[in-house]
Coordinates of C-alpha atoms and ligand atoms in Angstrom, one line a residue:
M1 CA -208.7 -79.2 49.6
K2 CA -206.1 -77.8 52.0
K3 CA -207.7 -77.1 55.3
I4 CA -206.7 -73.6 56.5
P5 CA -207.2 -72.4 60.1
F6 CA -209.1 -69.1 60.5
V7 CA -206.5 -67.8 63.0
T8 CA -202.7 -67.6 63.0
R9 CA -200.3 -68.6 65.6
E10 CA -199.7 -65.0 66.5
Q11 CA -203.4 -64.4 67.0
V12 CA -203.7 -67.5 69.2
E13 CA -200.7 -66.4 71.3
Q14 CA -202.4 -63.1 72.0
I15 CA -205.8 -64.7 72.8
A16 CA -204.2 -67.4 75.0
A17 CA -202.4 -64.7 77.0
K18 CA -205.8 -63.6 78.2
Y19 CA -207.8 -66.8 78.0
P20 CA -205.8 -69.9 78.8
T21 CA -206.1 -73.0 76.6
P22 CA -208.0 -75.2 75.9
F23 CA -210.9 -73.3 74.4
H24 CA -213.3 -73.5 71.5
L25 CA -213.0 -70.5 69.2
Y26 CA -215.7 -69.5 66.7
D27 CA -215.3 -67.4 63.6
E28 CA -218.0 -64.8 63.3
K29 CA -217.1 -63.9 59.7
G30 CA -217.4 -67.6 58.5
I31 CA -220.7 -68.1 60.3
R32 CA -222.1 -65.0 58.7
E33 CA -221.0 -65.7 55.2
N34 CA -222.3 -69.2 55.4
A35 CA -225.7 -68.2 56.9
R36 CA -226.1 -65.7 54.1
A37 CA -225.3 -68.3 51.5
V38 CA -227.9 -70.7 52.9
K39 CA -230.5 -68.0 52.9
E40 CA -229.7 -67.1 49.3
A41 CA -229.6 -70.7 48.1
F42 CA -233.3 -71.1 49.1
A43 CA -234.5 -67.6 48.4
W44 CA -236.6 -69.0 45.6
N45 CA -239.0 -70.4 48.3
P46 CA -240.5 -67.3 50.0
G47 CA -241.4 -69.3 53.1
F48 CA -238.0 -70.9 53.5
R49 CA -236.5 -71.0 57.0
E50 CA -233.4 -72.7 58.5
F51 CA -233.9 -73.8 62.0
F52 CA -230.4 -74.2 63.5
A53 CA -230.2 -77.4 65.5
V54 CA -229.5 -76.0 68.9
K55 CA -227.9 -79.2 70.1
A56 CA -225.0 -78.7 67.7
T57 CA -223.8 -75.5 69.5
P58 CA -226.0 -74.3 72.2
N59 CA -224.6 -70.8 72.7
P60 CA -226.9 -67.8 72.7
Y61 CA -224.4 -65.4 71.2
L62 CA -224.0 -67.7 68.2
M63 CA -227.8 -68.2 68.0
D64 CA -228.2 -64.4 68.0
I65 CA -225.9 -64.1 65.0
L66 CA -228.0 -66.6 63.1
Q67 CA -231.2 -64.8 63.9
E68 CA -229.9 -61.9 61.8
Y69 CA -230.4 -64.2 58.8
D70 CA -233.9 -65.1 59.9
C71 CA -232.9 -68.5 61.3
G72 CA -235.2 -70.2 63.8
F73 CA -234.2 -73.0 66.2
D74 CA -234.7 -76.7 66.1
C75 CA -235.0 -77.9 69.7
S76 CA -235.5 -81.3 71.3
S77 CA -235.4 -80.6 75.1
D78 CA -236.7 -78.2 77.6
T79 CA -233.3 -76.5 78.0
E80 CA -232.9 -76.0 74.3
L81 CA -236.4 -74.4 74.3
L82 CA -235.4 -72.2 77.2
L83 CA -232.3 -71.0 75.3
S84 CA -234.4 -70.3 72.2
D85 CA -236.8 -68.3 74.3
A86 CA -233.9 -66.4 75.9
V87 CA -232.7 -65.2 72.5
G88 CA -236.3 -64.1 71.7
A89 CA -237.3 -66.9 69.3
H90 CA -240.9 -67.9 69.4
G91 CA -243.8 -69.1 67.2
D92 CA -242.7 -70.3 63.8
H93 CA -239.1 -69.6 64.7
I94 CA -239.1 -72.8 66.8
M95 CA -239.3 -76.4 65.6
F96 CA -239.6 -78.9 68.3
S97 CA -238.2 -82.0 66.7
S98 CA -237.8 -84.3 69.7
N99 CA -238.0 -88.0 70.2
D100 CA -238.8 -90.2 73.2
T101 CA -240.3 -86.9 74.5
P102 CA -241.4 -86.6 78.2
D103 CA -245.0 -85.3 78.2
E104 CA -244.0 -82.1 80.0
E105 CA -241.7 -80.9 77.3
F106 CA -244.6 -80.6 74.8
R107 CA -246.1 -78.0 77.2
L108 CA -243.2 -75.6 76.9
A109 CA -242.9 -76.1 73.2
A110 CA -246.6 -75.3 72.8
E111 CA -246.4 -72.3 75.2
L112 CA -243.7 -70.8 73.1
G113 CA -245.8 -71.3 70.0
G114 CA -243.3 -73.6 68.5
I115 CA -244.1 -76.1 65.7
I116 CA -244.3 -79.5 67.3
N117 CA -242.9 -82.3 65.1
L118 CA -244.2 -85.7 66.3
D119 CA -241.7 -88.5 66.2
D120 CA -244.3 -91.2 66.9
I121 CA -248.0 -91.8 66.5
T122 CA -248.3 -92.5 70.2
M123 CA -247.3 -88.9 70.9
I124 CA -250.6 -87.6 69.7
D125 CA -251.9 -88.9 73.0
S126 CA -249.1 -87.2 74.9
V127 CA -249.9 -83.9 73.3
D128 CA -253.6 -84.5 73.9
R129 CA -252.9 -85.1 77.7
V130 CA -250.6 -82.2 78.1
L131 CA -252.6 -79.6 76.2
G132 CA -256.0 -80.8 77.4
G133 CA -257.2 -81.7 74.0
K134 CA -256.4 -78.2 72.5
F135 CA -254.1 -79.0 69.6
P136 CA -252.0 -76.4 67.9
E137 CA -253.3 -75.3 64.5
T138 CA -250.1 -76.5 62.7
M139 CA -248.4 -79.8 63.5
C140 CA -245.6 -81.8 61.8
C141 CA -245.0 -85.5 61.6
R142 CA -241.6 -87.3 61.2
Y143 CA -241.4 -90.0 58.6
N144 CA -239.2 -93.1 58.5
P145 CA -239.3 -95.0 55.2
G146 CA -237.5 -98.0 56.6
G147 CA -235.0 -100.0 54.5
V148 CA -231.8 -98.3 53.4
F149 CA -231.4 -94.8 52.0
A150 CA -229.3 -95.2 48.9
M151 CA -228.1 -92.6 46.3
S152 CA -226.1 -92.9 43.1
N153 CA -222.9 -93.3 45.1
G154 CA -224.1 -96.1 47.3
I155 CA -225.9 -96.7 50.6
M156 CA -225.9 -93.5 52.7
D157 CA -227.7 -94.7 55.9
N158 CA -230.0 -97.2 57.3
P159 CA -233.4 -95.8 58.3
G160 CA -234.7 -99.3 58.9
D161 CA -232.4 -99.5 61.9
S162 CA -233.1 -96.0 63.2
K163 CA -235.3 -95.2 66.1
Y164 CA -236.8 -92.1 64.6
G165 CA -240.1 -91.3 62.8
M166 CA -243.2 -93.2 61.8
T167 CA -243.9 -95.8 59.2
K168 CA -245.8 -94.7 56.1
E169 CA -249.0 -96.4 57.4
Q170 CA -248.7 -94.7 60.7
L171 CA -248.1 -91.3 59.1
F172 CA -251.4 -91.5 57.1
E173 CA -253.2 -92.6 60.3
A174 CA -251.5 -89.8 62.3
Y175 CA -252.7 -87.2 59.8
R176 CA -256.2 -88.5 60.0
I177 CA -256.3 -88.5 63.8
L178 CA -254.8 -85.0 64.0
Q179 CA -257.4 -83.7 61.5
S180 CA -260.1 -85.1 63.8
K181 CA -258.5 -83.3 66.7
G182 CA -258.7 -80.0 64.9
V183 CA -255.3 -79.6 63.5
R184 CA -255.6 -77.5 60.3
H185 CA -252.1 -77.3 58.8
F186 CA -249.6 -80.0 58.4
G187 CA -245.9 -80.5 58.0
L188 CA -243.7 -83.5 57.0
H189 CA -240.2 -84.2 58.2
A190 CA -237.5 -86.8 57.7
F191 CA -233.8 -87.1 58.5
L192 CA -232.4 -90.1 56.6
A193 CA -228.6 -89.6 56.4
S194 CA -226.0 -87.9 58.5
N195 CA -223.0 -85.8 57.5
T196 CA -223.6 -86.2 53.8
V197 CA -220.9 -84.7 51.6
T198 CA -222.7 -84.7 48.3
N199 CA -225.0 -82.1 46.8
E200 CA -227.5 -84.8 46.0
Y201 CA -228.8 -85.6 49.5
Y202 CA -231.3 -82.8 50.0
P203 CA -232.7 -83.0 46.5
K204 CA -233.1 -86.8 46.7
L205 CA -234.8 -86.5 50.2
A206 CA -236.9 -83.6 49.0
G207 CA -238.1 -85.6 46.0
E208 CA -239.2 -88.5 48.3
L209 CA -240.9 -86.2 50.7
F210 CA -242.6 -84.1 48.0
E211 CA -244.1 -87.3 46.4
L212 CA -245.3 -88.4 49.8
A213 CA -246.8 -85.0 50.5
V214 CA -248.8 -85.3 47.3
E215 CA -250.0 -88.8 48.3
L216 CA -250.9 -87.6 51.8
K217 CA -252.9 -84.7 50.4
Q218 CA -254.8 -86.9 48.0
A219 CA -255.6 -89.5 50.7
T220 CA -256.4 -87.3 53.6
G221 CA -257.2 -83.9 52.1
A222 CA -254.8 -82.4 54.7
D223 CA -253.5 -78.9 54.1
I224 CA -249.7 -79.4 53.9
T225 CA -247.9 -76.2 54.4
L226 CA -244.4 -77.1 55.3
I227 CA -241.8 -79.7 54.4
N228 CA -238.8 -80.0 56.7
L229 CA -235.6 -81.5 55.2
S230 CA -234.0 -81.6 58.7
G231 CA -230.2 -81.9 59.1
G232 CA -227.6 -84.1 57.6
V233 CA -225.9 -81.8 55.2
G234 CA -222.2 -82.5 56.0
I235 CA -218.9 -80.8 56.0
P236 CA -215.5 -82.0 54.7
Y237 CA -213.7 -83.1 57.9
R238 CA -211.0 -84.6 55.7
P239 CA -208.8 -82.6 53.4
D240 CA -209.6 -85.0 50.5
Q241 CA -213.3 -84.3 50.7
E242 CA -215.1 -81.9 48.4
P243 CA -217.3 -79.4 50.3
N244 CA -221.0 -79.2 49.6
D245 CA -222.1 -76.4 47.4
I246 CA -225.2 -75.0 49.1
R247 CA -226.3 -73.2 46.0
A248 CA -226.3 -76.4 44.0
I249 CA -228.2 -78.1 46.8
G250 CA -230.9 -75.3 46.9
E251 CA -231.2 -75.5 43.2
G252 CA -231.6 -79.2 43.3
V253 CA -234.4 -78.9 45.8
R254 CA -236.0 -76.2 43.7
R255 CA -236.1 -78.5 40.6
K256 CA -237.9 -81.2 42.6
F257 CA -240.3 -78.6 44.0
E258 CA -241.3 -77.4 40.5
E259 CA -241.4 -81.0 39.2
I260 CA -243.5 -82.5 41.9
L261 CA -245.2 -80.0 44.3
V262 CA -246.2 -77.2 41.9
P263 CA -248.2 -79.4 39.5
A264 CA -250.0 -80.9 42.5
G265 CA -251.2 -77.5 43.7
L266 CA -248.6 -77.4 46.5
G267 CA -246.5 -74.5 45.2
G268 CA -247.2 -72.6 48.5
V269 CA -245.3 -75.1 50.7
R270 CA -242.6 -73.7 52.9
I271 CA -239.3 -75.5 52.9
F272 CA -237.6 -75.8 56.2
T273 CA -234.2 -77.1 57.1
E274 CA -232.6 -78.0 60.5
M275 CA -228.9 -77.9 59.8
G276 CA -226.5 -78.0 62.6
R277 CA -223.2 -79.2 61.4
F278 CA -223.3 -77.3 58.1
M279 CA -224.2 -74.0 59.8
M280 CA -221.4 -74.1 62.4
G281 CA -219.0 -77.0 62.1
P282 CA -216.2 -75.4 60.1
Y283 CA -216.4 -72.1 62.0
G284 CA -215.3 -73.5 65.3
A285 CA -211.9 -74.9 66.4
L286 CA -210.6 -76.4 69.6
I287 CA -207.3 -74.7 70.4
T288 CA -205.1 -76.7 72.7
K289 CA -201.4 -76.7 73.7
A290 CA -198.9 -79.4 73.6
I291 CA -197.8 -80.1 77.2
H292 CA -196.1 -83.5 77.1
E293 CA -194.2 -85.7 74.7
K294 CA -193.8 -89.3 75.4
H295 CA -191.7 -91.9 73.6
I296 CA -192.6 -95.5 74.3
Y297 CA -193.7 -98.0 71.7
K298 CA -195.2 -95.1 69.8
E299 CA -194.7 -91.3 69.8
Y300 CA -197.3 -89.4 71.9
I301 CA -198.0 -85.8 72.2
G302 CA -200.2 -84.9 75.3
V303 CA -202.3 -81.8 75.0
D304 CA -204.2 -79.8 77.6
A305 CA -207.6 -80.7 76.1
C306 CA -209.2 -84.1 76.3
A307 CA -212.1 -86.0 75.0
C308 CA -214.4 -84.1 77.5
N309 CA -213.8 -81.1 75.2
L310 CA -214.4 -83.0 72.0
M311 CA -215.9 -86.4 72.1
R312 CA -216.3 -87.3 68.4
P313 CA -212.9 -89.0 67.9
A314 CA -213.3 -91.1 71.0
M315 CA -216.9 -91.8 70.5
Y316 CA -217.0 -92.8 66.8
G317 CA -213.4 -92.6 65.6
A318 CA -214.3 -89.4 63.8
Y319 CA -211.5 -87.7 61.9
H320 CA -210.7 -84.1 62.9
H321 CA -207.9 -82.5 61.0
I322 CA -205.2 -80.9 63.0
T323 CA -202.9 -78.0 62.1
V324 CA -199.8 -77.2 64.2
L325 CA -200.1 -73.4 64.2
G326 CA -197.1 -71.6 62.8
K327 CA -196.1 -74.8 61.0
E328 CA -198.7 -74.7 58.3
N329 CA -196.2 -75.2 55.6
A330 CA -193.7 -77.5 57.4
P331 CA -193.3 -81.0 56.2
C332 CA -195.5 -83.6 58.0
D333 CA -192.6 -85.9 58.7
H334 CA -193.5 -87.0 62.2
K335 CA -196.1 -89.6 63.2
Y336 CA -198.0 -89.0 66.5
D337 CA -200.9 -90.0 68.6
I338 CA -202.3 -86.8 70.0
T339 CA -203.8 -87.6 73.4
G340 CA -205.7 -86.0 76.2
S341 CA -205.3 -86.7 79.9
L342 CA -208.3 -89.0 80.6
C343 CA -207.7 -92.4 82.2
E344 CA -209.2 -93.9 79.0
N345 CA -207.1 -95.1 76.2
N346 CA -209.6 -93.9 73.6
D347 CA -208.8 -90.3 74.6
K348 CA -207.0 -89.6 71.4
F349 CA -207.7 -86.7 69.0
A350 CA -205.6 -88.4 66.3
I351 CA -203.9 -91.8 65.9
D352 CA -200.8 -92.3 63.7
R353 CA -201.2 -88.8 62.3
C354 CA -198.4 -87.3 60.2
L355 CA -197.7 -83.8 61.4
P356 CA -194.8 -81.4 61.6
K357 CA -192.4 -81.9 64.5
I358 CA -194.3 -80.7 67.6
E359 CA -192.4 -78.7 70.3
M360 CA -193.8 -78.3 73.8
G361 CA -195.9 -75.1 73.9
D362 CA -197.0 -75.4 70.3
Y363 CA -200.7 -74.7 69.7
L364 CA -202.7 -77.3 68.0
Y365 CA -205.7 -76.2 66.0
I366 CA -208.3 -79.0 65.9
H367 CA -210.5 -78.2 62.9
D368 CA -214.3 -78.3 62.5
T369 CA -215.4 -78.4 66.1
G370 CA -218.0 -75.7 65.7
A371 CA -220.9 -78.3 65.8
H372 CA -221.3 -81.3 68.0
G373 CA -218.0 -80.3 69.6
F374 CA -218.3 -78.3 72.8
S375 CA -221.9 -79.4 73.2
M376 CA -221.1 -83.1 73.5
G377 CA -218.8 -82.3 76.4
Y378 CA -218.8 -84.2 79.6
N379 CA -217.2 -84.3 83.0
Y380 CA -215.5 -87.7 83.2
N381 CA -212.4 -87.7 85.4
G382 CA -213.7 -84.5 86.9
K383 CA -212.6 -82.6 83.9
L384 CA -214.1 -79.2 83.6
W385 CA -215.7 -77.6 80.5
S386 CA -213.6 -75.2 78.5
A387 CA -214.5 -71.6 77.6
E388 CA -216.1 -70.6 74.3
L389 CA -214.6 -67.6 72.6
L390 CA -215.9 -65.7 69.6
L391 CA -213.5 -64.1 67.1
H392 CA -215.3 -61.0 65.8
E393 CA -214.9 -59.7 62.2
D394 CA -212.8 -56.8 63.5
G395 CA -210.3 -59.2 65.1
T396 CA -211.4 -58.7 68.7
V397 CA -212.3 -61.7 70.8
Q398 CA -215.2 -62.1 73.2
E399 CA -215.6 -64.7 75.9
I400 CA -219.1 -66.1 75.1
R401 CA -218.9 -68.7 77.8
R402 CA -216.5 -68.8 80.7
P403 CA -214.7 -72.0 81.6
E404 CA -216.4 -74.2 84.2
T405 CA -215.0 -74.0 87.7
A406 CA -214.8 -76.5 90.5
R407 CA -217.7 -74.6 92.1
D408 CA -219.8 -75.3 89.1
Y409 CA -218.8 -78.9 89.0
F410 CA -219.7 -79.5 92.7
A411 CA -222.8 -77.3 92.6
T412 CA -225.2 -80.2 92.7
L413 CA -223.7 -81.4 96.0
D414 CA -224.7 -78.1 97.6
Q415 CA -227.4 -79.7 99.8
T416 CA -224.9 -82.2 101.3
P417 CA -222.7 -81.8 104.4
Y418 CA -219.6 -82.3 102.2
Y419 CA -220.1 -79.1 100.2
G420 CA -218.9 -76.8 102.9
K421 CA -215.8 -78.9 103.3
I422 CA -214.6 -78.5 99.7
K423 CA -211.7 -76.2 99.6
F424 CA -212.5 -74.3 96.5
D425 CA -209.7 -71.8 97.0
K426 CA -207.2 -74.5 96.5
A427 CA -208.5 -75.0 93.0
G428 CA -208.2 -71.2 92.4
C429 CA -211.9 -70.4 92.7
Ligands
LIG501 C1 -229.1 -83.5 65.1 C2 -230.4 -83.1 64.4 C3 -230.3 -82.1 63.4 C4 -229.0 -81.5 62.9 O1 -228.2 -82.4 62.3 P1 -226.8 -82.0 61.6 O2 -226.2 -83.3 61.1 O3 -226.0 -81.3 62.6 O4 -227.2 -81.1 60.5 C5 -231.5 -81.7 62.8 N1 -232.6 -82.2 63.2 C6 -232.8 -83.1 64.1 C7 -234.1 -83.6 64.5 C8 -231.6 -83.6 64.7 O5 -231.8 -84.6 65.7

């Protein structure tokens, strides 16, 4: 499927006149249409809720848009909880699906009334310590089946090698202990494969969790009220990939629900999801300008963004499609490495990529950076974080996060004698 940018060169020229590149740009229209489709796909389950994985795109303006579709938030740190609190999400609009959790973070999660999802059986003791033995009425446990997670088209992921969740035995034990501590309602959670581009992942996962829920209920008598399918629903980063059809996915989960849960008397269970990538990925782009060309043993185009703005290609060789704006229909008859300015040779957005001929000043649209893009940023080489901009449905643009400045970067040195000697005005701030 041809990957089409949600902005034109003319639009970007206008935006860049006010907000210099690089920046992450988000498409409000796309976010809304998709959020609506997700809600509709699971409307058969009256208790359904999507908890947007805050780590994917921790921006309150975007979180606020999702709230209009009844989304809650999946958090795994204090700062993510603070952000959810700031947009007014509380109670059963917060899932706290953390791991290796510092005791203190359970306190804030509980204070906000969020649903705590225990990654490990030992965390029962942590919660006990932090909350002085007063457990929330509802708690969730994360399951790891071990082995490999395979579907009809092969092995999807390797839960046996993953640090998350409890073994089956531990899960039964955890439910029993939690019951003895006064927990009344239970949830079950698992995240077994990442960025799946197939409509079968959620239904397959749901089938396994539903069967496990029936077993758990029979063995412990626990009142299971929610099943959380977590994240993992992917997007087509590559043009040759077929996008997921969220309606087919919702329908697949419904079939398993009616086949397994309803006959077991569990027809009242709420289905939760914690999608990040699927909710936001395609609706964000990193916009960057070509500023250097270099001809040595290969052809390089240097841009004004770097891996600090988008780490996925450098970190796991992830493919991000690139469109040279204004040259959407030009032949891709040049082969380039597209690089950033870090003193790290893996700072490349693309390697041996066939693109139209790039002139200096051309704008490159790096696709699908709306999730795990900006948020994975870092400050290596003293590079500063870019702005985040929101393209509204009426075509206007709002700066929803300003670019970082040298003042921000050095702020944690403010207690040292050097701070006063930093000539911020020389860096334009
Ligand atoms: C990262 C994460 C998600 C979101 O994953 P996506 O692949 O972005 O959908 C959901 N839940 C948990 C617990 C996560 O760690």
